[in-house]
Short mmCIF file of C-alpha atoms and ligand atoms in Angstrom, two decimals:
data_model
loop_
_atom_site.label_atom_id
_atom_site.label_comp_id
_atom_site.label_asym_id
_atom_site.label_seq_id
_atom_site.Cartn_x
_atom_site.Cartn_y
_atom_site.Cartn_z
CA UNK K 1231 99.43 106.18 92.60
CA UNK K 1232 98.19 108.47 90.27
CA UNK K 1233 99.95 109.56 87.18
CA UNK K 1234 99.03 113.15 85.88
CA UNK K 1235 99.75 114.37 81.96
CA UNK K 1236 101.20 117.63 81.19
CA UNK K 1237 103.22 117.93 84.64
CA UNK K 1238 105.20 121.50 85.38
CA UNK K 1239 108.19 120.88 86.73
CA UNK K 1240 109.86 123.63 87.64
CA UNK K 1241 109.61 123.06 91.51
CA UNK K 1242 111.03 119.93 91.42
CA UNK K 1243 114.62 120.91 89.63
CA UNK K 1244 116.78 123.13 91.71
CA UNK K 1245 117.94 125.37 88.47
CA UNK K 1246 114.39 126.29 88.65
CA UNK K 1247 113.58 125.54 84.94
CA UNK K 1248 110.77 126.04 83.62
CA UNK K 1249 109.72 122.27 81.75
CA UNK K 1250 106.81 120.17 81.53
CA UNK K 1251 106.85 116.28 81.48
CA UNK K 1252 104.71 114.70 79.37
CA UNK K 1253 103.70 112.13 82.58
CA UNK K 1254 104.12 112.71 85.86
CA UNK K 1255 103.97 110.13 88.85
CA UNK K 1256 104.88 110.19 92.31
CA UNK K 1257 105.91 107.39 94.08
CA UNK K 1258 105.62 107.04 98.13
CA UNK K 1259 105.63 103.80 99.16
CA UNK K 1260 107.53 100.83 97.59
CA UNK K 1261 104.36 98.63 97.21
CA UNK K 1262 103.24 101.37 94.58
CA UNK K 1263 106.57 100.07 91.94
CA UNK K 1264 104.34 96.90 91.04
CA UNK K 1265 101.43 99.11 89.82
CA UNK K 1266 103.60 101.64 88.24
CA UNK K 1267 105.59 98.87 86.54
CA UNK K 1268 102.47 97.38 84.85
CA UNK K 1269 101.26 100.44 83.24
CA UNK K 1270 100.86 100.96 79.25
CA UNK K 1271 102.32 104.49 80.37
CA UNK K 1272 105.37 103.21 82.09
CA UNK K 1273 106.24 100.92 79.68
CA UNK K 1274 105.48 102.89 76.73
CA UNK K 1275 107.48 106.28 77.29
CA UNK K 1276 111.11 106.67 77.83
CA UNK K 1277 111.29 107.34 81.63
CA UNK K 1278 113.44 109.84 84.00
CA UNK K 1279 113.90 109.32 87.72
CA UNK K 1280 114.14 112.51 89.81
CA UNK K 1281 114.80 112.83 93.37
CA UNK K 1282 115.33 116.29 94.67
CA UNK K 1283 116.22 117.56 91.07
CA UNK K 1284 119.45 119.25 92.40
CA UNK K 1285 121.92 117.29 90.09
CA UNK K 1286 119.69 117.87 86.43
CA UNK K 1287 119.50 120.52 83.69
CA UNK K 1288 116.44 120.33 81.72
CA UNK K 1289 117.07 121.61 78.37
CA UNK K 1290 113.27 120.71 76.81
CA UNK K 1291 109.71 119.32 78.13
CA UNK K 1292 110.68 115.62 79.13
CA UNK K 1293 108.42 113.81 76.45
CA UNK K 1294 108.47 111.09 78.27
CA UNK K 1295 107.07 109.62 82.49
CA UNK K 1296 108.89 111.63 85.42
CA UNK K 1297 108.60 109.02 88.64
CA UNK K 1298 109.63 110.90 91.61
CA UNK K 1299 110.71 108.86 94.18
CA UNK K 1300 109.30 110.05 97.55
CA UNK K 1301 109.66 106.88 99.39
CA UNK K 1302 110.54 107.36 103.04
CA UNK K 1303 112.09 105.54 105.94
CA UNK K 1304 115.10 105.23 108.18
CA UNK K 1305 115.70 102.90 110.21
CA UNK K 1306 118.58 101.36 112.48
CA UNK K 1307 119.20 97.51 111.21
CA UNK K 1308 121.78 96.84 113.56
CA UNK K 1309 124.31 98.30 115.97
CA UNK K 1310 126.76 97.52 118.70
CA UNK K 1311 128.88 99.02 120.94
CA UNK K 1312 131.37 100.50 117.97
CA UNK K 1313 128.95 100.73 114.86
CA UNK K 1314 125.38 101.23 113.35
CA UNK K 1315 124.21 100.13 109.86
CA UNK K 1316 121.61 102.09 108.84
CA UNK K 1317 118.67 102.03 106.30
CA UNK K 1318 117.21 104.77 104.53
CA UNK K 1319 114.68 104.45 101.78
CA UNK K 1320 115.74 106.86 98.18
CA UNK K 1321 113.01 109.18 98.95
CA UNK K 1322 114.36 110.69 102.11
CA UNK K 1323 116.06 113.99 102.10
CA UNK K 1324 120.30 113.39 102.40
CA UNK K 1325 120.46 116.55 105.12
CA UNK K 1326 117.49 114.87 107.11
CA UNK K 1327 119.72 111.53 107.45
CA UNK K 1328 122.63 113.51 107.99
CA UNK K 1329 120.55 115.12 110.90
CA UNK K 1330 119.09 111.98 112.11
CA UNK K 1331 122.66 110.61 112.41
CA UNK K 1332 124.79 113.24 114.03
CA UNK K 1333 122.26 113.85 116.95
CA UNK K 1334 122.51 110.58 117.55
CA UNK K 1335 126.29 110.96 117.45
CA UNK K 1336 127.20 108.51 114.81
CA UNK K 1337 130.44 109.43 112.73
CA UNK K 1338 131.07 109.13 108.88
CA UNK K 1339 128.52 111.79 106.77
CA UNK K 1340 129.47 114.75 108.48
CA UNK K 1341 131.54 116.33 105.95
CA UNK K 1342 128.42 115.33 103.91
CA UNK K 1343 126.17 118.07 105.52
CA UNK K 1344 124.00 120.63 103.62
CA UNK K 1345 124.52 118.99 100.43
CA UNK K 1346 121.18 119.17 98.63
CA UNK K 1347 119.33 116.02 97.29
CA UNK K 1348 117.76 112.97 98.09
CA UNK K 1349 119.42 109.56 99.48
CA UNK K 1350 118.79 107.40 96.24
CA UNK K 1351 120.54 110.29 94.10
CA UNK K 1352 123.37 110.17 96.38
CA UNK K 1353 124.52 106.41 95.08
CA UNK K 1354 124.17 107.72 91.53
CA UNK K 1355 127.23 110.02 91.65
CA UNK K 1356 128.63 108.55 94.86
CA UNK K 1357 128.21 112.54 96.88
CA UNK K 1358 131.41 113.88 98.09
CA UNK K 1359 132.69 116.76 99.67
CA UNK K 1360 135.09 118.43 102.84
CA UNK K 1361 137.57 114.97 101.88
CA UNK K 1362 134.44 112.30 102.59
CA UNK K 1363 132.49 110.29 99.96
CA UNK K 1364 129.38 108.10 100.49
CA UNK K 1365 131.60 104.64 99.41
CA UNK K 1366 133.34 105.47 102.46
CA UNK K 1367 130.43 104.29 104.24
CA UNK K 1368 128.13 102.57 101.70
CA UNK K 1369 127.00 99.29 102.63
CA UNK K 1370 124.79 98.48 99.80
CA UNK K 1371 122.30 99.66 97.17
CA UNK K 1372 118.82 98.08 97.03
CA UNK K 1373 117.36 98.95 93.66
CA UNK K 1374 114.35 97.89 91.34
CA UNK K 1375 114.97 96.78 88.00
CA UNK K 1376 112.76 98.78 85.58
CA UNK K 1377 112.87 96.19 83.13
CA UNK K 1378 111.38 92.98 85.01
CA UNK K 1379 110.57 94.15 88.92
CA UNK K 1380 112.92 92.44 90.26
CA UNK K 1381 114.57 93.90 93.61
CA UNK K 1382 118.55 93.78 93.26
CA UNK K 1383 120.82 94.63 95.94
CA UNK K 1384 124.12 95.90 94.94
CA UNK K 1385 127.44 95.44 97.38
CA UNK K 1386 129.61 98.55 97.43
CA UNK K 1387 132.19 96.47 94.83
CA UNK K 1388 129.30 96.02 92.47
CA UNK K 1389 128.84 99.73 92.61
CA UNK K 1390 131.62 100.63 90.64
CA UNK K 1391 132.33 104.08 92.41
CA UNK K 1392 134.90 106.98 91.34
CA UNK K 1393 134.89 110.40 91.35
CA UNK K 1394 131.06 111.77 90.86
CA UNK K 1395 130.73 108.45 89.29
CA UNK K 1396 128.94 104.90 89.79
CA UNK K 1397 127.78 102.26 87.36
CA UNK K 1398 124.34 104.13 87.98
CA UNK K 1399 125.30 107.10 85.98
CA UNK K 1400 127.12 104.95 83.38
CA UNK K 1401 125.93 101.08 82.36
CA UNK K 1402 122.85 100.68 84.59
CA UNK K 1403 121.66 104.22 83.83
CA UNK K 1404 117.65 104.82 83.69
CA UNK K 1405 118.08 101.23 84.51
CA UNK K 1406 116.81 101.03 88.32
CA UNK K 1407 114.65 102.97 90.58
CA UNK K 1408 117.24 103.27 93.52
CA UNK K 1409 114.80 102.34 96.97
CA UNK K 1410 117.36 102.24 99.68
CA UNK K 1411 120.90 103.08 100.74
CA UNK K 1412 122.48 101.25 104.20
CA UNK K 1413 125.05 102.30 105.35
CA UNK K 1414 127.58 101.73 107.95
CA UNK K 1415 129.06 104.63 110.99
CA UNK K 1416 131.06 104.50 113.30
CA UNK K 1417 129.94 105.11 117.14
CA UNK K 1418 133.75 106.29 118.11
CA UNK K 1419 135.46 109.23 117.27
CA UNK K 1420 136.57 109.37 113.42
CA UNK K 1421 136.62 113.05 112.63
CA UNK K 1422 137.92 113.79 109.21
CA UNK K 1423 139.18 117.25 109.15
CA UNK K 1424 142.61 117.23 106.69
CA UNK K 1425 140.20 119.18 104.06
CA UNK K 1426 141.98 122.46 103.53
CA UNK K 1427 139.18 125.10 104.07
CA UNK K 1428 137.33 122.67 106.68
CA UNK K 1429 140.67 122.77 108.91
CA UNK K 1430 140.94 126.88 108.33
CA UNK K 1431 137.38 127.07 108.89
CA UNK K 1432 137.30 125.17 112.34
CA UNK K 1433 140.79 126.95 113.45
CA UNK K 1434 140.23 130.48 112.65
CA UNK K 1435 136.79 130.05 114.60
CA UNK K 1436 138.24 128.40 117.02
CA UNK K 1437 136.27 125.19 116.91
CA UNK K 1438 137.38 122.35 118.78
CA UNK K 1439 135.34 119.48 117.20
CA UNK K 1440 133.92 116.99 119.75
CA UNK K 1441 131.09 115.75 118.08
CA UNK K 1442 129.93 115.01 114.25
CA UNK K 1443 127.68 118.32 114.81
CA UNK K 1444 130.77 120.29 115.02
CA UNK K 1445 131.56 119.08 112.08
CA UNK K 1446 128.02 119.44 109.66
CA UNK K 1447 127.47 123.05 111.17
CA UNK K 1448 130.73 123.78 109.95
CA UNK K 1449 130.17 122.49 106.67
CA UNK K 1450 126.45 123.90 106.89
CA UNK K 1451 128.33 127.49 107.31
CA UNK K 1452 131.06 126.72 104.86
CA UNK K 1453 128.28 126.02 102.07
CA UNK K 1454 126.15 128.47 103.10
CA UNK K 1455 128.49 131.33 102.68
CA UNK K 1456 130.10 129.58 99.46
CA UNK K 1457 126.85 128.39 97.63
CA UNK K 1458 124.29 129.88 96.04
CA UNK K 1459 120.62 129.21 98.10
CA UNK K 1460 118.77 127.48 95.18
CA UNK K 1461 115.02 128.84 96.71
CA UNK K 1462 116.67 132.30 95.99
CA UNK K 1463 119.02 131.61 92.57
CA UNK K 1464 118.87 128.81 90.59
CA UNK K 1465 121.54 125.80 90.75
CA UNK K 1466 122.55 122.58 90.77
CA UNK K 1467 125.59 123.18 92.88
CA UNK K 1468 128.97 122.46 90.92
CA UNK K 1469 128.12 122.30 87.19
CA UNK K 1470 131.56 120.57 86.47
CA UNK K 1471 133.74 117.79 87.70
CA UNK K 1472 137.18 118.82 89.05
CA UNK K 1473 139.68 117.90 86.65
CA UNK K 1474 142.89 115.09 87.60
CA UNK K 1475 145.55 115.37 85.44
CA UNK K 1476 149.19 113.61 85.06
CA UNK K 1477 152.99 114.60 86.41
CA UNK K 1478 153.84 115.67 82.85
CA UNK K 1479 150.63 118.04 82.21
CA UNK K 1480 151.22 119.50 85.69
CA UNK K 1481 154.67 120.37 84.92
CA UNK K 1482 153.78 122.33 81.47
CA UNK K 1483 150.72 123.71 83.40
CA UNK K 1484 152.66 125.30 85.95
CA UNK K 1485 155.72 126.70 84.02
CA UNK K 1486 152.81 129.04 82.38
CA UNK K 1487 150.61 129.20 84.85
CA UNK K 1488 153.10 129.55 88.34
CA UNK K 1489 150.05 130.31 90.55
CA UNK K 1490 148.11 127.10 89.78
CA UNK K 1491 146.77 125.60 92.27
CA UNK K 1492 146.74 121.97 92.55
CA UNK K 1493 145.90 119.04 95.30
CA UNK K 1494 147.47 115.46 95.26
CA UNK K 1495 144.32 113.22 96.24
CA UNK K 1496 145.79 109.85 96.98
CA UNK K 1497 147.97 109.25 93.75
CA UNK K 1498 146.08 112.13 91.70
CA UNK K 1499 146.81 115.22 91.22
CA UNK K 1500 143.28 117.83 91.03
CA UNK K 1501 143.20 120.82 89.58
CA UNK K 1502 140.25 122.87 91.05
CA UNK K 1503 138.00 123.73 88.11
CA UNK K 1504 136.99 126.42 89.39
CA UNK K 1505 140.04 128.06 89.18
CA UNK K 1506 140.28 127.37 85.54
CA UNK K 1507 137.07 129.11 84.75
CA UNK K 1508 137.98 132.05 86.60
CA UNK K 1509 140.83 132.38 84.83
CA UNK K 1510 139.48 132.60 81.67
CA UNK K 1511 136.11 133.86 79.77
CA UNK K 1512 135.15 137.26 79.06
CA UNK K 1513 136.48 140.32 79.68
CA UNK K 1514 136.13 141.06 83.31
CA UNK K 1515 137.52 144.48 85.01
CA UNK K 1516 136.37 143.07 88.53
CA UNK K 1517 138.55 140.21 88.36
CA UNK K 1518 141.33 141.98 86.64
CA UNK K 1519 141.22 140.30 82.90
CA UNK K 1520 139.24 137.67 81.45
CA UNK K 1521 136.65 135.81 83.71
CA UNK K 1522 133.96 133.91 83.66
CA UNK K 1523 133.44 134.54 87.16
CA UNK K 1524 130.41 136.47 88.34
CA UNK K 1525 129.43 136.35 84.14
CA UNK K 1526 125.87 137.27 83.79
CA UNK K 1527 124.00 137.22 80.42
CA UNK K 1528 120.13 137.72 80.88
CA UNK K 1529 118.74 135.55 83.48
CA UNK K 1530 121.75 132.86 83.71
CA UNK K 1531 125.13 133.22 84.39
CA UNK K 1532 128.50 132.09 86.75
CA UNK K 1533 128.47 132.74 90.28
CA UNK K 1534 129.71 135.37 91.73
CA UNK K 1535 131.87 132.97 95.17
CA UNK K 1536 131.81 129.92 93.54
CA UNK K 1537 132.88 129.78 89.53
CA UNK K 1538 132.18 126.24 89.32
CA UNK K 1539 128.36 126.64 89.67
CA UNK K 1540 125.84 127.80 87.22
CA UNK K 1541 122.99 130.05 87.95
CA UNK K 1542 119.21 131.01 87.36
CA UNK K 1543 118.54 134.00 88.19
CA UNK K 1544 115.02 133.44 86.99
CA UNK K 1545 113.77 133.32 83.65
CA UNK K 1546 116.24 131.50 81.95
CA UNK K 1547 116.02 128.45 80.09
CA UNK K 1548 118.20 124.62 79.94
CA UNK K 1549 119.36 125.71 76.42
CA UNK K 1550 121.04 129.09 77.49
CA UNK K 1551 122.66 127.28 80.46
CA UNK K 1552 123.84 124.45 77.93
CA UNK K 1553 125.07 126.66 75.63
CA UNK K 1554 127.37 128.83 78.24
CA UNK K 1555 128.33 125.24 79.73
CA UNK K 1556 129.68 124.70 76.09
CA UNK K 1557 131.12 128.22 75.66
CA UNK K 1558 133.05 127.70 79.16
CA UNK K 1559 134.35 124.10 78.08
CA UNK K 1560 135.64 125.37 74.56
CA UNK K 1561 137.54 128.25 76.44
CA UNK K 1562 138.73 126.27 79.43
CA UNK K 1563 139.67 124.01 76.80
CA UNK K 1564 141.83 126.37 74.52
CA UNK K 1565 143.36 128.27 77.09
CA UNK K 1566 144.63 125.18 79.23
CA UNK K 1567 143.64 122.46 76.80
CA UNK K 1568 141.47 120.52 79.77
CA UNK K 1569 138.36 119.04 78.59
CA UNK K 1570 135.87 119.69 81.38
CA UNK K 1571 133.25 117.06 81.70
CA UNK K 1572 129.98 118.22 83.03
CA UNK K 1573 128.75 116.54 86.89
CA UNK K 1574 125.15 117.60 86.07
CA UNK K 1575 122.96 115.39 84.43
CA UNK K 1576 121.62 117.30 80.95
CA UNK K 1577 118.55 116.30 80.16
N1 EPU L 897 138.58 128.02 93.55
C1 EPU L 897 138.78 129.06 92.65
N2 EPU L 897 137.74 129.86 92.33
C2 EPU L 897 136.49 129.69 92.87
C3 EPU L 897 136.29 128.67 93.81
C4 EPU L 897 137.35 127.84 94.12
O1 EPU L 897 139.88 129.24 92.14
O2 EPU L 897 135.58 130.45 92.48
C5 EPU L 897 139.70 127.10 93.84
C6 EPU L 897 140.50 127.42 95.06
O3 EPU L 897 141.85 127.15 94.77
C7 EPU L 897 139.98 126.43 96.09
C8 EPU L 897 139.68 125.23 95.22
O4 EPU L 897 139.18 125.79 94.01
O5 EPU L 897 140.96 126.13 97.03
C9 EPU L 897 138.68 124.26 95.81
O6 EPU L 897 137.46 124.95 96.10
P1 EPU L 897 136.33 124.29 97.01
O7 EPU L 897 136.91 123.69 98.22
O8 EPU L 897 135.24 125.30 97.16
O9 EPU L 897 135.82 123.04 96.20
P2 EPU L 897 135.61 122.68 94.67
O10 EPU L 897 136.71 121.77 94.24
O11 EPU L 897 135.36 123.90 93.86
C10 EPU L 897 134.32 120.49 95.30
C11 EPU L 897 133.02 119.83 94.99
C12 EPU L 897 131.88 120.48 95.77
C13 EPU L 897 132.18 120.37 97.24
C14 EPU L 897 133.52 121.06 97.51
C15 EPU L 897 133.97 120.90 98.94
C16 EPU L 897 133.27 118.94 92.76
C17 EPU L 897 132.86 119.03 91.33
N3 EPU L 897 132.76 119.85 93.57
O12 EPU L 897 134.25 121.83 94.78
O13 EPU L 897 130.70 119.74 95.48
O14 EPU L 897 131.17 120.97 98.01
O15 EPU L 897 134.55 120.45 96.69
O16 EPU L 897 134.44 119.62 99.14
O17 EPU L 897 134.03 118.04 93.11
C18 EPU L 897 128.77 119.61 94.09
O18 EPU L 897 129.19 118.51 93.73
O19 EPU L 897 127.70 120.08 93.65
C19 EPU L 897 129.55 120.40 95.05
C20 EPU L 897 129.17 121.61 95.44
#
């Protein structure tokens, strides 16, 4: 374990921002935590865990230790003849598990495919996507306690997931290095496939889905033609939560707004955010008014498929994506006063 001073870090954040950290470490093997823990550096300097950086905006040089968590491993605990639990250490790349699972024809992250990031981020804002969330099949958390060492393992309950959301991003933040997920699949046939553009995706290519690999390519394809490739523009995939609202805000939604689209989720009614920030922003002949969509000012900007995500084209800094964050909540928020709250991390 070696920690380095004066660390670029613009490789290791998807938006591709160009920041330094004061201290850099990188962390392989678990053994390593004990040595880390004990140093004057580590316990001096505010700290931020990064994984695959695809969930962060860094808006300044971190003044402060960046531990990477590279820690690898997965391994089958257990298994009969209808499930596997499975172990895989924070470090690990999520599509590589996803991989390692549907070859071996295990059901349950499927609709997870493609989604960039490492397996201890995915806890932190419980991953979702295509209808299926990681508490769907989380087992457990195993996590070290910056402040004393000490190895906790947190049951699902004790998670406290939601929407993006776990007590990881809220009380226990910066709290734990996350080591290991387990989780549990299923070795019969569970395909999940009631996710609107998943189900017109598989029937207008005339999929029949047999397999969980039917099901990740799809979503592989899906998010490849959707989402911006973050080696060639900057993101962190969707920039804001979706938004739930009430019965009553629905109702006054739609009587101006006829065309809104909305989806009940369980007892909750979503409105795609997306949708909001297309319909608003600045003036926009392509999209035939005001838009945000496809909004490009310098090097940063809205996407051009997906207005929910946030791009780097190149040169362009945390503060400039902030501040058009900002600019897109106060207009979202005027126009259909929704407050949108942000799913990256800002830094
Ligand atoms: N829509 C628009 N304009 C757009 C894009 C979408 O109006 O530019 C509307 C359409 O009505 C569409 C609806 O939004 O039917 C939903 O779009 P989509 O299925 O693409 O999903 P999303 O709600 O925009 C969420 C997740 C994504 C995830 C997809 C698929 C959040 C914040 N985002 O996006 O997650 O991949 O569903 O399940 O919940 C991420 O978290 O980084 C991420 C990419």
């Amino acid at each position: 374990m070696e920690i380095l001073p004066n660390y670029d870090l613009t490789k290791l954040n998807t938006f591709g921002i160009n920041a330094k950290a004061k201290f850099f470490v990188e962390i392989k093997e678990e053994g390593e935590l004990t040595e880390l823990f004990e140093s004057p550096i580590f316990q001096k300097n505010p700290k931020l865990f990064l994984g695959g950086g695809s969930n962060v905006l860094l808006t300044e040089d971190f003044e402060g230790l960046v531990i990477l968590n590279r820690v690898k491993g997965t391994e089958i605990l257990e298994e009969n003849t209808e499930e596997v639990v499975i172990r895989a250490m924070g470090g690990e790349i999520w599509h590589d598990l996803v991989n390692f699972v549907v070859e071996r024809d295990y059901w349950g992250i499927e609709n997870l495919a493609y989604i960039p990031g490492s397996v201890g981020a995915a806890p932190m804002q419980n991953i979702g996507a295509y209808g299926a969330e990681l508490q769907n099949v989380l087992e457990n958390v195993e996590a070290v306690e910056v402040a004393t060492g000490a190895k906790k393992i947190f049951k699902k309950e004790e998670c406290c997931f939601g929407y993006r959301d776990s007590a990881f991003k809220q009380e226990f933040k910066g709290k734990y290095f996350i080591l290991a997920i387990t989780i549990r699949l299923s070795k019969t046939e569970k395909k999940n496939i009631s996710y609107k553009i998943l189900k017109e995706y598989l029937e207008k290519n005339q999929i029949e889905v047999r397999s969980p690999k039917d099901i990740a390519d799809a979503v592989t394809s899906i998010r490849k033609s959707k989402l911006p490739d973050p080696k060639v523009i900057g993101n962190a995939g969707s920039f804001f939560k979706n938004v739930f609202v009430g019965k009553e805000k629905l109702a006054a939604l739609q009587k101006q707004y006829p065309e809104l689209p909305y989806f009940l989720e369980g007892e909750k009614i979503k409105i795609p955010t997306a949708w909001l920030i297309e319909k608003c922003g600045p003036a926009s002949p392509r999209h035939g008014g005001a838009s945000w969509k496809g909004y490009r000012e310098g090097d940063i900007g809205v996407h051009e498929k997906q207005a929910l995500v946030l791009v780097n084209y190149g040169g362009g800094t945390g503060k400039e994506i902030k501040n058009l964050a900002e600019q897109i909540i106060d207009s979202v928020y005027s126009k259909f006063g929704l407050k949108l709250i942000p799913e990256v991390n800002v830094i």
